[in-house]
Short mmCIF file of C-alpha atoms in Angstrom, two decimals:
data_model
loop_
_atom_site.label_atom_id
_atom_site.label_comp_id
_atom_site.label_asym_id
_atom_site.label_seq_id
_atom_site.Cartn_x
_atom_site.Cartn_y
_atom_site.Cartn_z
CA MET Y 1 -74.01 3.12 38.67
CA THR Y 2 -70.94 2.08 40.64
CA ALA Y 3 -67.35 3.72 39.38
CA ASP Y 4 -64.88 0.68 38.41
CA MET Y 5 -61.25 0.36 38.20
CA GLU Y 6 -58.31 -1.47 36.97
CA ILE Y 7 -54.59 -1.78 38.27
CA ILE Y 8 -51.92 -2.65 36.03
CA CYS Y 9 -48.20 -3.17 38.20
CA VAL Y 10 -45.29 -3.09 35.74
CA GLY Y 11 -41.95 -4.74 37.22
CA ASN Y 12 -39.90 -7.65 36.67
CA GLU Y 13 -39.30 -8.03 40.36
CA LEU Y 14 -43.30 -8.87 40.91
CA LEU Y 15 -42.84 -11.78 38.04
CA ILE Y 16 -39.81 -13.38 39.63
CA GLY Y 17 -41.41 -13.35 43.23
CA LYS Y 18 -39.01 -11.04 44.51
CA THR Y 19 -41.36 -8.23 45.64
CA LEU Y 20 -44.48 -8.77 47.42
CA ASN Y 21 -47.01 -6.80 45.34
CA THR Y 22 -48.35 -4.72 48.46
CA ASN Y 23 -49.12 -1.60 45.71
CA ALA Y 24 -51.79 -3.51 44.18
CA GLN Y 25 -53.43 -4.37 47.64
CA TRP Y 26 -52.74 -0.93 49.16
CA LEU Y 27 -54.44 0.71 45.70
CA SER Y 28 -57.69 -1.97 45.77
CA LYS Y 29 -58.00 -1.06 49.43
CA GLN Y 30 -58.03 2.57 49.32
CA ALA Y 31 -60.24 2.38 45.85
CA THR Y 32 -62.56 0.03 47.78
CA LEU Y 33 -62.85 2.04 50.77
CA LEU Y 34 -63.78 5.06 48.43
CA GLY Y 35 -66.77 3.32 46.93
CA VAL Y 36 -64.82 2.20 43.67
CA VAL Y 37 -64.94 -1.15 42.34
CA VAL Y 38 -61.61 -2.85 41.37
CA LYS Y 39 -62.34 -4.90 38.89
CA ARG Y 40 -58.99 -6.48 37.54
CA VAL Y 41 -55.41 -6.38 38.73
CA THR Y 42 -52.86 -7.30 36.10
CA VAL Y 43 -49.10 -7.51 36.54
CA VAL Y 44 -46.36 -7.18 33.40
CA SER Y 45 -42.71 -6.89 32.95
CA ASP Y 46 -40.52 -4.22 32.17
CA ASP Y 47 -41.40 -4.43 28.84
CA VAL Y 48 -42.79 -1.97 26.36
CA ALA Y 49 -44.95 -4.48 24.01
CA GLU Y 50 -46.66 -6.18 27.38
CA ILE Y 51 -47.30 -2.68 28.89
CA ALA Y 52 -48.84 -1.38 25.88
CA ALA Y 53 -50.79 -4.69 25.41
CA ALA Y 54 -51.91 -4.55 28.94
CA THR Y 55 -53.14 -1.21 28.80
CA GLN Y 56 -54.94 -1.66 25.45
CA GLU Y 57 -57.09 -4.44 26.81
CA ALA Y 58 -57.94 -2.53 29.72
CA LEU Y 59 -59.22 0.37 27.96
CA LYS Y 60 -61.10 -1.91 25.83
CA ARG Y 61 -63.05 -2.73 28.80
CA LYS Y 62 -63.77 0.95 29.35
CA PRO Y 63 -63.95 1.02 33.27
CA GLN Y 64 -63.96 4.55 34.54
CA PHE Y 65 -60.35 4.52 35.79
CA ILE Y 66 -57.10 2.68 35.25
CA ILE Y 67 -54.21 3.28 37.63
CA THR Y 68 -50.52 2.07 36.63
CA THR Y 69 -47.72 1.94 39.42
CA GLY Y 70 -44.01 1.20 38.57
CA GLY Y 71 -41.59 1.84 35.77
CA LEU Y 72 -41.65 5.94 36.11
CA GLY Y 73 -38.06 6.45 36.97
CA PRO Y 74 -34.46 7.31 35.31
CA THR Y 75 -33.14 3.72 34.23
CA PHE Y 76 -33.26 2.09 31.22
CA ASP Y 77 -36.05 -0.40 32.38
CA ASP Y 78 -38.34 2.20 33.47
CA LYS Y 79 -40.44 1.92 30.21
CA THR Y 80 -44.31 2.47 31.56
CA LEU Y 81 -44.40 5.94 29.78
CA GLU Y 82 -43.44 4.01 26.48
CA GLY Y 83 -45.75 1.54 26.78
CA VAL Y 84 -48.66 3.84 27.45
CA ALA Y 85 -47.41 6.14 24.54
CA LYS Y 86 -47.51 3.03 22.24
CA ALA Y 87 -50.94 1.71 23.44
CA LEU Y 88 -52.40 5.42 22.64
CA ASN Y 89 -50.63 5.79 19.34
CA ARG Y 90 -48.99 8.73 20.90
CA LYS Y 91 -45.40 10.28 20.40
CA LEU Y 92 -43.32 10.95 23.32
CA GLU Y 93 -42.23 14.62 23.94
CA VAL Y 94 -40.57 16.54 26.59
CA ASN Y 95 -43.57 18.13 28.77
CA PRO Y 96 -42.51 21.65 29.79
CA GLU Y 97 -44.43 21.44 32.80
CA ALA Y 98 -43.11 18.14 33.60
CA LEU Y 99 -39.82 19.49 33.24
CA SER Y 100 -40.32 22.37 35.07
CA MET Y 101 -41.21 19.75 38.37
CA VAL Y 102 -38.29 17.75 37.63
CA LYS Y 103 -35.61 20.87 37.42
CA GLU Y 104 -36.97 22.11 40.48
CA LYS Y 105 -36.43 18.69 42.03
CA TYR Y 106 -33.01 18.75 41.26
CA GLU Y 107 -32.01 22.30 41.85
CA ALA Y 108 -33.51 21.38 45.61
CA TYR Y 109 -31.36 18.37 45.50
CA ALA Y 110 -28.57 20.50 44.67
CA THR Y 111 -28.71 22.87 47.53
CA GLU Y 112 -29.15 20.07 49.66
CA LEU Y 113 -26.03 18.50 48.60
CA HIS Y 114 -23.89 21.54 49.00
CA LYS Y 115 -23.38 21.42 44.73
CA GLN Y 116 -23.79 24.42 42.53
CA THR Y 117 -25.87 22.40 40.33
CA VAL Y 118 -27.14 18.64 39.61
CA GLU Y 119 -27.07 18.66 35.67
CA LEU Y 120 -30.39 17.60 33.75
CA THR Y 121 -28.62 14.54 32.10
CA GLN Y 122 -30.75 12.29 29.67
CA PRO Y 123 -31.75 9.90 32.28
CA ARG Y 124 -33.40 12.87 34.19
CA ILE Y 125 -34.77 14.50 31.44
CA LYS Y 126 -36.57 11.15 30.34
CA MET Y 127 -38.81 11.23 33.80
CA ALA Y 128 -40.18 14.68 32.06
CA THR Y 129 -40.64 12.94 28.55
CA LEU Y 130 -44.68 11.95 28.67
CA PRO Y 131 -46.85 10.78 26.01
CA GLU Y 132 -48.64 13.49 23.72
CA LYS Y 133 -51.73 15.33 25.23
CA THR Y 134 -51.31 13.92 28.78
CA GLN Y 135 -50.78 16.06 32.11
CA PRO Y 136 -47.74 15.69 34.59
CA ILE Y 137 -49.16 14.90 38.55
CA ARG Y 138 -46.90 16.59 41.26
CA ASN Y 139 -45.06 14.10 42.93
CA PRO Y 140 -45.09 15.47 46.49
CA VAL Y 141 -42.16 13.02 47.60
CA GLY Y 142 -39.77 11.58 44.82
CA THR Y 143 -38.68 13.13 41.35
CA ALA Y 144 -40.63 11.29 39.05
CA PRO Y 145 -44.12 12.98 38.22
CA ALA Y 146 -47.12 11.05 37.57
CA VAL Y 147 -49.15 11.48 34.80
CA GLN Y 148 -52.61 11.60 33.82
CA ALA Y 149 -54.82 11.36 30.49
CA ARG Y 150 -58.33 11.09 29.57
CA ILE Y 151 -59.16 8.53 26.82
CA ASP Y 152 -62.86 8.34 26.04
CA GLY Y 153 -64.62 7.60 29.05
CA THR Y 154 -61.66 6.39 30.73
CA THR Y 155 -58.83 8.31 33.17
CA LEU Y 156 -55.60 6.93 32.71
CA ILE Y 157 -53.66 7.78 35.97
CA VAL Y 158 -49.65 6.30 35.75
CA LEU Y 159 -48.22 6.51 39.03
CA PRO Y 160 -44.19 5.38 40.11
CA GLY Y 161 -43.82 1.93 41.84
CA VAL Y 162 -41.82 3.22 44.90
CA PRO Y 163 -44.73 2.72 47.77
CA LYS Y 164 -43.96 6.15 49.47
CA GLU Y 165 -44.18 7.81 46.13
CA MET Y 166 -47.13 6.08 44.90
CA GLU Y 167 -49.42 6.64 48.16
CA ALA Y 168 -48.38 10.34 48.67
CA ILE Y 169 -49.28 11.28 44.96
CA PHE Y 170 -52.51 8.81 45.04
CA GLU Y 171 -53.57 10.65 48.76
CA GLU Y 172 -52.95 14.43 47.27
CA SER Y 173 -54.36 13.97 43.58
CA VAL Y 174 -56.30 10.79 42.82
CA ALA Y 175 -58.29 9.87 45.97
CA PRO Y 176 -60.45 13.17 45.37
CA MET Y 177 -61.31 12.21 41.61
CA LEU Y 178 -62.18 8.70 42.87
CA LYS Y 179 -64.44 9.82 45.61
CA GLN Y 180 -65.98 12.25 43.26
CA ALA Y 181 -66.88 9.41 40.88
CA SER Y 182 -68.06 6.87 43.21
CA GLY Y 183 -70.68 9.31 44.25
CA ASN Y 184 -70.77 8.65 48.42
CA LYS Y 185 -71.08 5.10 47.97
CA VAL Y 186 -68.49 3.91 50.81
CA PHE Y 187 -67.42 0.20 51.46
CA HIS Y 188 -68.66 -1.39 54.95
CA GLU Y 189 -67.21 -4.81 56.07
CA ARG Y 190 -67.46 -6.71 59.53
CA SER Y 191 -66.09 -10.57 59.83
CA ILE Y 192 -67.40 -13.12 62.36
CA TYR Y 193 -65.76 -16.60 62.84
CA ALA Y 194 -67.12 -19.91 62.99
CA ASP Y 195 -65.84 -23.12 64.39
CA ASN Y 196 -67.21 -26.61 64.34
CA ILE Y 197 -68.69 -26.55 60.86
CA MET Y 198 -66.97 -27.93 57.67
CA GLU Y 199 -67.29 -24.77 54.99
CA SER Y 200 -69.05 -27.41 52.64
CA GLY Y 201 -72.07 -27.43 55.70
CA LEU Y 202 -71.69 -23.54 55.89
CA ALA Y 203 -72.09 -23.11 52.35
CA PRO Y 204 -76.19 -23.58 51.91
CA LEU Y 205 -76.55 -21.23 55.16
CA ILE Y 206 -74.37 -18.30 53.50
CA ASP Y 207 -76.86 -18.98 50.10
CA LYS Y 208 -79.53 -18.26 52.42
CA VAL Y 209 -78.46 -15.46 54.17
CA MET Y 210 -77.38 -13.63 50.86
CA GLN Y 211 -80.80 -14.53 49.34
CA ASP Y 212 -82.71 -12.67 52.51
CA ASN Y 213 -80.41 -9.79 52.42
CA ALA Y 214 -80.14 -8.15 49.17
CA GLY Y 215 -77.00 -5.89 48.65
CA VAL Y 216 -74.80 -7.88 51.13
CA TYR Y 217 -71.88 -9.88 50.01
CA VAL Y 218 -70.73 -12.77 52.23
CA LYS Y 219 -67.76 -14.89 51.61
CA SER Y 220 -66.35 -17.54 53.73
CA HIS Y 221 -62.27 -18.07 54.26
CA PRO Y 222 -61.01 -21.07 55.53
CA LYS Y 223 -58.43 -20.58 58.29
CA GLY Y 224 -58.48 -24.30 59.57
CA GLU Y 225 -58.62 -27.56 57.79
CA GLU Y 226 -61.88 -28.85 56.65
CA ASN Y 227 -62.23 -31.70 59.40
CA LYS Y 228 -60.94 -29.14 61.85
CA PRO Y 229 -62.81 -25.97 60.62
CA HIS Y 230 -61.99 -22.58 61.56
CA ILE Y 231 -63.46 -20.06 59.39
CA GLU Y 232 -63.40 -16.48 58.95
CA ILE Y 233 -66.76 -15.30 57.33
CA HIS Y 234 -66.38 -11.72 55.85
CA LEU Y 235 -69.25 -9.84 55.17
CA SER Y 236 -69.45 -6.38 53.03
CA THR Y 237 -71.71 -4.20 51.35
CA MET Y 238 -71.20 -1.00 49.19
CA VAL Y 239 -73.80 1.63 49.67
CA THR Y 240 -74.40 5.25 50.62
CA ASP Y 241 -75.10 5.85 54.36
CA ALA Y 242 -78.66 6.55 53.58
CA GLU Y 243 -78.89 3.14 53.18
CA LYS Y 244 -77.62 2.06 56.85
CA PRO Y 245 -74.81 -0.31 56.05
CA GLU Y 246 -74.27 -1.09 59.53
CA GLU Y 247 -77.91 -2.03 60.44
CA LYS Y 248 -77.81 -4.02 56.97
CA LEU Y 249 -74.81 -5.81 58.04
CA GLN Y 250 -75.88 -6.75 61.61
CA LYS Y 251 -78.97 -8.20 60.14
CA ALA Y 252 -77.36 -10.46 58.13
CA ILE Y 253 -74.74 -11.46 60.95
CA THR Y 254 -77.72 -12.01 63.42
CA GLN Y 255 -79.21 -14.58 60.67
CA LEU Y 256 -76.10 -16.38 59.86
CA SER Y 257 -75.05 -16.96 63.62
CA SER Y 258 -78.30 -18.36 64.32
CA LEU Y 259 -78.20 -20.53 61.55
CA ILE Y 260 -74.58 -21.81 62.01
CA GLU Y 261 -75.46 -22.23 66.00
CA LYS Y 262 -78.32 -24.49 64.76
CA ALA Y 263 -76.36 -26.41 62.55
CA GLY Y 264 -74.14 -27.20 65.55
CA GLY Y 265 -71.42 -24.43 65.00
CA LYS Y 266 -69.82 -22.17 67.21
CA VAL Y 267 -69.49 -18.51 66.14
CA PHE Y 268 -66.86 -16.02 67.49
CA THR Y 269 -66.85 -12.19 66.94
CA ASN Y 270 -62.82 -12.31 66.47
CA GLU Y 271 -60.13 -14.66 64.88
CA ASN Y 272 -58.78 -15.61 68.46
CA ARG Y 273 -62.48 -17.34 69.63
CA THR Y 274 -63.33 -15.15 72.24
CA MET H 1 -36.45 -21.82 23.80
CA THR H 2 -37.71 -21.10 27.67
CA ALA H 3 -40.69 -22.34 28.87
CA ASP H 4 -43.13 -19.32 29.99
CA MET H 5 -46.07 -19.16 32.20
CA GLU H 6 -49.17 -17.01 33.19
CA ILE H 7 -50.84 -16.82 36.74
CA ILE H 8 -54.42 -16.26 37.31
CA CYS H 9 -55.84 -15.39 40.72
CA VAL H 10 -59.38 -15.72 41.68
CA GLY H 11 -61.03 -13.81 44.68
CA ASN H 12 -62.83 -10.97 45.63
CA GLU H 13 -60.69 -10.59 48.71
CA LEU H 14 -57.70 -9.60 46.65
CA LEU H 15 -59.64 -6.78 44.73
CA ILE H 16 -60.93 -5.13 47.75
CA GLY H 17 -57.58 -5.30 49.45
CA LYS H 18 -58.49 -7.57 52.24
CA THR H 19 -55.89 -10.04 51.64
CA LEU H 20 -52.09 -9.35 50.21
CA ASN H 21 -51.58 -11.58 47.03
CA THR H 22 -49.11 -14.05 48.53
CA ASN H 23 -50.12 -16.85 46.45
CA ALA H 24 -49.05 -14.85 42.96
CA GLN H 25 -45.58 -14.28 44.88
CA TRP H 26 -45.23 -17.85 46.06
CA LEU H 27 -45.79 -19.26 42.54
CA SER H 28 -43.82 -16.51 40.59
CA LYS H 29 -40.72 -17.51 42.98
CA GLN H 30 -40.93 -21.20 42.54
CA ALA H 31 -41.80 -20.99 38.74
CA THR H 32 -38.87 -18.92 38.29
CA LEU H 33 -36.44 -21.11 40.65
CA LEU H 34 -37.58 -23.89 38.20
CA GLY H 35 -36.29 -21.97 34.83
CA VAL H 36 -39.76 -20.81 33.97
CA VAL H 37 -40.57 -17.26 32.98
CA VAL H 38 -43.54 -16.05 34.46
CA LYS H 39 -45.08 -13.51 31.69
CA ARG H 40 -48.23 -12.01 33.63
CA VAL H 41 -50.10 -12.25 36.80
CA THR H 42 -53.71 -11.37 36.43
CA VAL H 43 -56.66 -11.40 39.09
CA VAL H 44 -60.06 -11.39 38.77
CA SER H 45 -62.98 -11.28 41.20
CA ASP H 46 -65.36 -14.73 41.68
CA ASP H 47 -67.33 -13.75 38.57
CA VAL H 48 -67.92 -16.93 36.06
CA ALA H 49 -67.43 -14.25 33.02
CA GLU H 50 -64.43 -12.88 34.68
CA ILE H 51 -62.85 -15.85 35.16
CA ALA H 52 -63.52 -17.22 31.55
CA ALA H 53 -62.71 -13.99 29.91
CA ALA H 54 -59.04 -13.96 31.78
CA THR H 55 -58.79 -17.66 30.84
CA GLN H 56 -59.41 -17.25 27.40
CA GLU H 57 -56.92 -14.27 27.06
CA ALA H 58 -54.66 -16.23 28.41
CA LEU H 59 -55.02 -19.02 26.07
CA LYS H 60 -55.04 -16.76 22.88
CA ARG H 61 -51.12 -15.82 24.14
CA LYS H 62 -50.14 -19.48 23.95
CA PRO H 63 -48.06 -19.71 27.36
CA GLN H 64 -46.52 -23.17 27.89
CA PHE H 65 -48.58 -22.93 31.39
CA ILE H 66 -51.55 -21.30 32.64
CA ILE H 67 -51.96 -21.56 36.75
CA THR H 68 -55.02 -20.16 38.39
CA THR H 69 -55.54 -20.06 42.13
CA GLY H 70 -58.52 -19.77 44.52
CA GLY H 71 -62.29 -20.67 43.99
CA LEU H 72 -62.49 -24.30 44.02
CA GLY H 73 -63.93 -25.02 47.49
CA PRO H 74 -67.94 -25.60 48.08
CA THR H 75 -69.42 -22.63 48.46
CA PHE H 76 -71.90 -20.60 45.76
CA ASP H 77 -68.72 -18.18 45.21
CA ASP H 78 -66.24 -20.73 44.28
CA LYS H 79 -66.74 -20.25 40.48
CA THR H 80 -63.52 -20.96 39.18
CA LEU H 81 -64.40 -24.61 37.23
CA GLU H 82 -67.44 -22.99 35.79
CA GLY H 83 -65.27 -20.23 34.51
CA VAL H 84 -62.89 -22.29 32.92
CA ALA H 85 -65.76 -24.70 31.44
CA LYS H 86 -67.01 -21.56 29.82
CA ALA H 87 -63.85 -20.48 28.63
CA LEU H 88 -63.11 -24.00 26.94
CA ASN H 89 -66.78 -24.33 25.73
CA ARG H 90 -66.99 -27.42 27.76
CA LYS H 91 -69.63 -28.88 30.09
CA LEU H 92 -69.30 -29.71 34.01
CA GLU H 93 -69.81 -32.97 34.80
CA VAL H 94 -69.06 -35.03 38.05
CA ASN H 95 -65.64 -36.63 37.59
CA PRO H 96 -65.65 -40.21 38.59
CA GLU H 97 -61.90 -39.78 39.82
CA ALA H 98 -62.29 -36.48 41.41
CA LEU H 99 -65.60 -37.68 43.23
CA SER H 100 -63.92 -40.99 44.80
CA MET H 101 -61.23 -38.51 45.91
CA VAL H 102 -63.53 -36.15 47.61
CA LYS H 103 -65.24 -39.40 48.98
CA GLU H 104 -62.19 -40.72 50.22
CA LYS H 105 -61.39 -37.21 52.24
CA TYR H 106 -64.95 -37.42 53.74
CA GLU H 107 -64.81 -40.92 54.95
CA ALA H 108 -61.39 -39.94 56.62
CA TYR H 109 -63.28 -37.06 58.27
CA ALA H 110 -66.02 -39.30 59.34
CA THR H 111 -63.36 -41.31 61.50
CA GLU H 112 -61.62 -38.42 62.60
CA LEU H 113 -65.00 -36.78 63.67
CA HIS H 114 -66.19 -40.02 65.20
CA LYS H 115 -69.19 -39.76 63.35
CA GLN H 116 -70.97 -42.62 61.05
CA THR H 117 -70.66 -40.93 57.69
CA VAL H 118 -70.16 -37.45 56.27
CA GLU H 119 -73.19 -37.33 53.79
CA LEU H 120 -71.80 -36.16 50.15
CA THR H 121 -73.80 -33.04 50.07
CA GLN H 122 -74.01 -31.04 46.95
CA PRO H 123 -71.68 -28.38 47.90
CA ARG H 124 -69.29 -31.49 48.46
CA ILE H 125 -69.77 -33.14 45.10
CA LYS H 126 -69.48 -29.69 43.22
CA MET H 127 -65.88 -29.89 44.21
CA ALA H 128 -65.82 -33.42 41.99
CA THR H 129 -67.62 -31.27 39.18
CA LEU H 130 -64.85 -30.64 36.44
CA PRO H 131 -65.25 -29.57 33.00
CA GLU H 132 -65.18 -32.17 30.64
CA LYS H 133 -61.89 -33.73 29.47
CA THR H 134 -60.08 -32.48 32.26
CA GLN H 135 -58.10 -34.60 35.06
CA PRO H 136 -58.04 -34.00 38.88
CA ILE H 137 -54.88 -33.92 40.54
CA ARG H 138 -54.68 -35.08 44.04
CA ASN H 139 -54.91 -32.66 47.15
CA PRO H 140 -52.54 -34.14 49.65
CA VAL H 141 -53.73 -31.68 52.47
CA GLY H 142 -56.95 -30.50 51.70
CA THR H 143 -60.57 -31.68 50.34
CA ALA H 144 -61.14 -30.03 46.54
CA PRO H 145 -58.85 -31.38 44.02
CA ALA H 146 -56.80 -29.41 41.28
CA VAL H 147 -57.49 -29.90 37.66
CA GLN H 148 -55.38 -30.20 34.85
CA ALA H 149 -56.05 -30.05 31.22
CA ARG H 150 -54.05 -29.50 27.96
CA ILE H 151 -55.39 -27.54 25.44
CA ASP H 152 -53.54 -27.12 22.17
CA GLY H 153 -49.96 -26.30 23.44
CA THR H 154 -50.68 -24.77 26.83
CA THR H 155 -51.03 -27.19 30.23
CA LEU H 156 -53.98 -25.67 32.20
CA ILE H 157 -53.54 -26.15 35.79
CA VAL H 158 -56.32 -24.93 38.26
CA LEU H 159 -55.32 -24.68 41.94
CA PRO H 160 -56.96 -24.17 45.05
CA GLY H 161 -56.49 -20.68 46.92
CA VAL H 162 -55.74 -21.74 50.34
CA PRO H 163 -51.95 -21.36 50.56
CA LYS H 164 -51.24 -24.71 52.28
CA GLU H 165 -53.31 -26.48 49.58
CA MET H 166 -52.23 -24.77 47.03
CA GLU H 167 -48.37 -25.14 47.80
CA ALA H 168 -48.71 -29.01 48.80
CA ILE H 169 -50.18 -29.74 45.17
CA PHE H 170 -47.58 -27.53 43.41
CA GLU H 171 -44.74 -29.17 44.99
CA GLU H 172 -46.29 -32.99 44.61
CA SER H 173 -47.50 -32.38 41.21
CA VAL H 174 -46.90 -29.29 39.40
CA ALA H 175 -43.35 -28.44 40.32
CA PRO H 176 -42.27 -31.74 38.40
CA MET H 177 -43.82 -30.50 35.20
CA LEU H 178 -42.24 -26.97 35.25
CA LYS H 179 -38.50 -28.58 35.89
CA GLN H 180 -39.17 -30.82 32.92
CA ALA H 181 -40.39 -27.90 30.43
CA SER H 182 -37.61 -25.57 31.24
CA GLY H 183 -34.91 -27.62 30.18
CA ASN H 184 -32.59 -27.63 33.21
CA LYS H 185 -32.40 -23.62 33.09
CA VAL H 186 -32.08 -22.23 36.69
CA PHE H 187 -32.80 -18.82 37.87
CA HIS H 188 -29.66 -17.46 39.53
CA GLU H 189 -29.73 -13.75 41.12
CA ARG H 190 -27.34 -11.67 43.46
CA SER H 191 -27.85 -8.18 45.14
CA ILE H 192 -25.43 -5.69 45.68
CA TYR H 193 -26.08 -1.96 47.19
CA ALA H 194 -24.92 1.40 46.58
CA ASP H 195 -24.99 5.13 48.61
CA ASN H 196 -23.84 8.39 47.72
CA ILE H 197 -24.97 8.00 43.87
CA MET H 198 -28.38 8.80 42.62
CA GLU H 199 -30.95 6.50 40.72
CA SER H 200 -30.49 8.79 37.73
CA GLY H 201 -26.55 8.88 37.72
CA LEU H 202 -26.52 5.03 38.11
CA ALA H 203 -28.89 4.68 35.28
CA PRO H 204 -26.03 4.96 32.09
CA LEU H 205 -23.84 2.86 34.34
CA ILE H 206 -26.27 -0.10 34.33
CA ASP H 207 -26.58 0.44 30.56
CA LYS H 208 -22.95 -0.56 30.02
CA VAL H 209 -23.05 -3.33 31.96
CA MET H 210 -25.78 -4.67 30.65
CA GLN H 211 -24.28 -4.13 27.19
CA ASP H 212 -21.16 -5.83 28.13
CA ASN H 213 -22.50 -8.97 29.79
CA ALA H 214 -25.31 -10.68 27.91
CA GLY H 215 -27.72 -12.39 29.68
CA VAL H 216 -27.24 -10.56 32.43
CA TYR H 217 -30.38 -8.54 33.59
CA VAL H 218 -29.76 -5.53 36.13
CA LYS H 219 -32.33 -3.50 37.80
CA SER H 220 -32.00 -0.64 40.40
CA HIS H 221 -34.54 -0.66 43.37
CA PRO H 222 -34.28 2.58 45.00
CA LYS H 223 -34.74 1.93 49.02
CA GLY H 224 -33.83 5.78 49.73
CA GLU H 225 -34.66 8.92 48.17
CA GLU H 226 -33.13 10.31 45.12
CA ASN H 227 -31.07 12.89 46.99
CA LYS H 228 -30.17 10.43 50.08
CA PRO H 229 -29.72 7.62 48.16
CA HIS H 230 -29.73 3.97 49.21
CA ILE H 231 -30.06 1.97 45.98
CA GLU H 232 -30.69 -2.10 45.59
CA ILE H 233 -29.17 -3.23 42.52
CA HIS H 234 -30.46 -6.47 41.51
CA LEU H 235 -28.71 -8.71 39.01
CA SER H 236 -30.05 -12.00 37.48
CA THR H 237 -29.21 -14.54 35.20
CA MET H 238 -31.44 -17.91 33.81
CA VAL H 239 -28.93 -20.44 32.12
CA THR H 240 -28.21 -23.61 32.52
CA ASP H 241 -25.35 -24.59 34.93
CA ALA H 242 -22.97 -25.23 31.49
CA GLU H 243 -22.96 -21.49 31.03
CA LYS H 244 -21.43 -20.76 34.39
CA PRO H 245 -24.07 -18.41 35.93
CA GLU H 246 -22.18 -17.63 39.20
CA GLU H 247 -19.07 -16.76 37.10
CA LYS H 248 -21.38 -14.39 34.96
CA LEU H 249 -22.79 -12.34 37.96
CA GLN H 250 -19.64 -11.88 39.56
CA LYS H 251 -17.89 -10.60 36.26
CA ALA H 252 -21.14 -8.06 36.14
CA ILE H 253 -20.86 -7.12 39.58
CA THR H 254 -17.11 -6.38 39.57
CA GLN H 255 -17.61 -4.22 36.89
CA LEU H 256 -20.55 -2.33 38.37
CA SER H 257 -18.96 -1.58 41.76
CA SER H 258 -15.71 -0.17 40.14
CA LEU H 259 -18.20 1.83 37.70
CA ILE H 260 -20.39 3.03 40.86
CA GLU H 261 -16.88 3.85 42.87
CA LYS H 262 -15.60 5.90 39.78
CA ALA H 263 -18.53 7.99 40.11
CA GLY H 264 -18.20 8.61 43.36
CA GLY H 265 -20.65 6.11 45.26
CA LYS H 266 -20.17 3.24 48.07
CA VAL H 267 -20.57 -0.26 47.41
CA PHE H 268 -21.84 -2.54 49.87
CA THR H 269 -22.84 -6.24 49.98
CA ASN H 270 -25.95 -5.87 51.80
CA GLU H 271 -28.69 -3.92 52.70
CA ASN H 272 -27.41 -2.63 55.69
CA ARG H 273 -24.10 -1.23 54.25
CA THR H 274 -21.51 -3.56 56.08
#
């Protein structure tokens, strides 16, 4: 059984094209490298109903993990926890463990800023206000704790959107969970590059190689144009080390390279045709 | 009434973190600038059932536009049209208009490549095999035609994933539709930057400015850390020119800057604090 995951990204800045969704790529890559299959990424706005709907829809598909990013901060438009609470039909309440995490941060900030105290205002308490029956996760580099909950077979993890914070929490607390769930499967990938063969001419050769090499996925990515073809061919497999992934990939590459050359194409091992 | 849109991106390369989803950002930005609100982005794998499910779910939410990107080429894993056909419960059939578009391309390629002919193989005919009752859209820079269909109140537009092709088709054939639908609304935005005020301290000031400036949306984006704050504050509005968007934004900026300075913060008009 393969462990699977969905990602939900929250933020108007993604939907107006102001911000490139590097968080989705980073999370997808890390999960894949840890042997977890990312099935879907959903991006919604800073809107409670939208966040709740996306969360409920993802829960219905029963992935092993759902990771959300964004909308955990102190401002009015940080609405992810409200959306998640609505999705789970749970109340929001100040979580004592989260509150002590937030308090500790502001005490440290006060010291650093040479102030006697930094008051625990409503926007600051908001970061410790979680849906009932969820647990805070330590944020090693920022203020807002992340949150986790178990809903039937799904582990829901709510991360902040600031990349540095999201990445630090993922590495400290989330990666170990994914690794355990994936059961030692690891993602292996290689690319070769082909010139002088159109993608439409390559198509039947890829079909053949995928038929002959079970477990190896082959996908062409045109980098040139159909009539001036320069095509990246990406080969990947997600298996345990016992299944000899590098040998599997090499066997597929050898066969594919030979088929391409027979068809009049040229094969390179890197993008710059060397 | 505001015109709204959903984007569906198809491609395993997005879900394994190999490719950064620049298409979603580009489309979101163009749609926003044309006055159309992007409500959701969904990324799914090269899988017929996944593509069909995402399309059906989007259709149920009844946006004015759904734009898909990716999965239109000649290879086995280009499955978007099969997924859309399944979502619409329509058969796939060779579309004569699309076939003549594809034929014309290969005739031109044959001339350029000094060949007598480039055969219309099955992978090439696949690019002209569309769901029933849909129309091809000319691809000015690549081979695979885009596709459009009207389903109840929604215009569904199926674009290729190669950025150059997607952008060219969007500009030639899609942008005019969006522009007409948005009824002259245009997106206006400005950013200011604040130091020496924590995001949690800024929160109530943003609340006040949004209350006093109807139609202006204000969102803070922390660029530093909570205790060494450097925050981008992004102000935006989507209105017709008659509603004087620049004046609206300037009024909100003036008020917000004054509130930040009263609270001990410093305001800059650009990210480099000049």
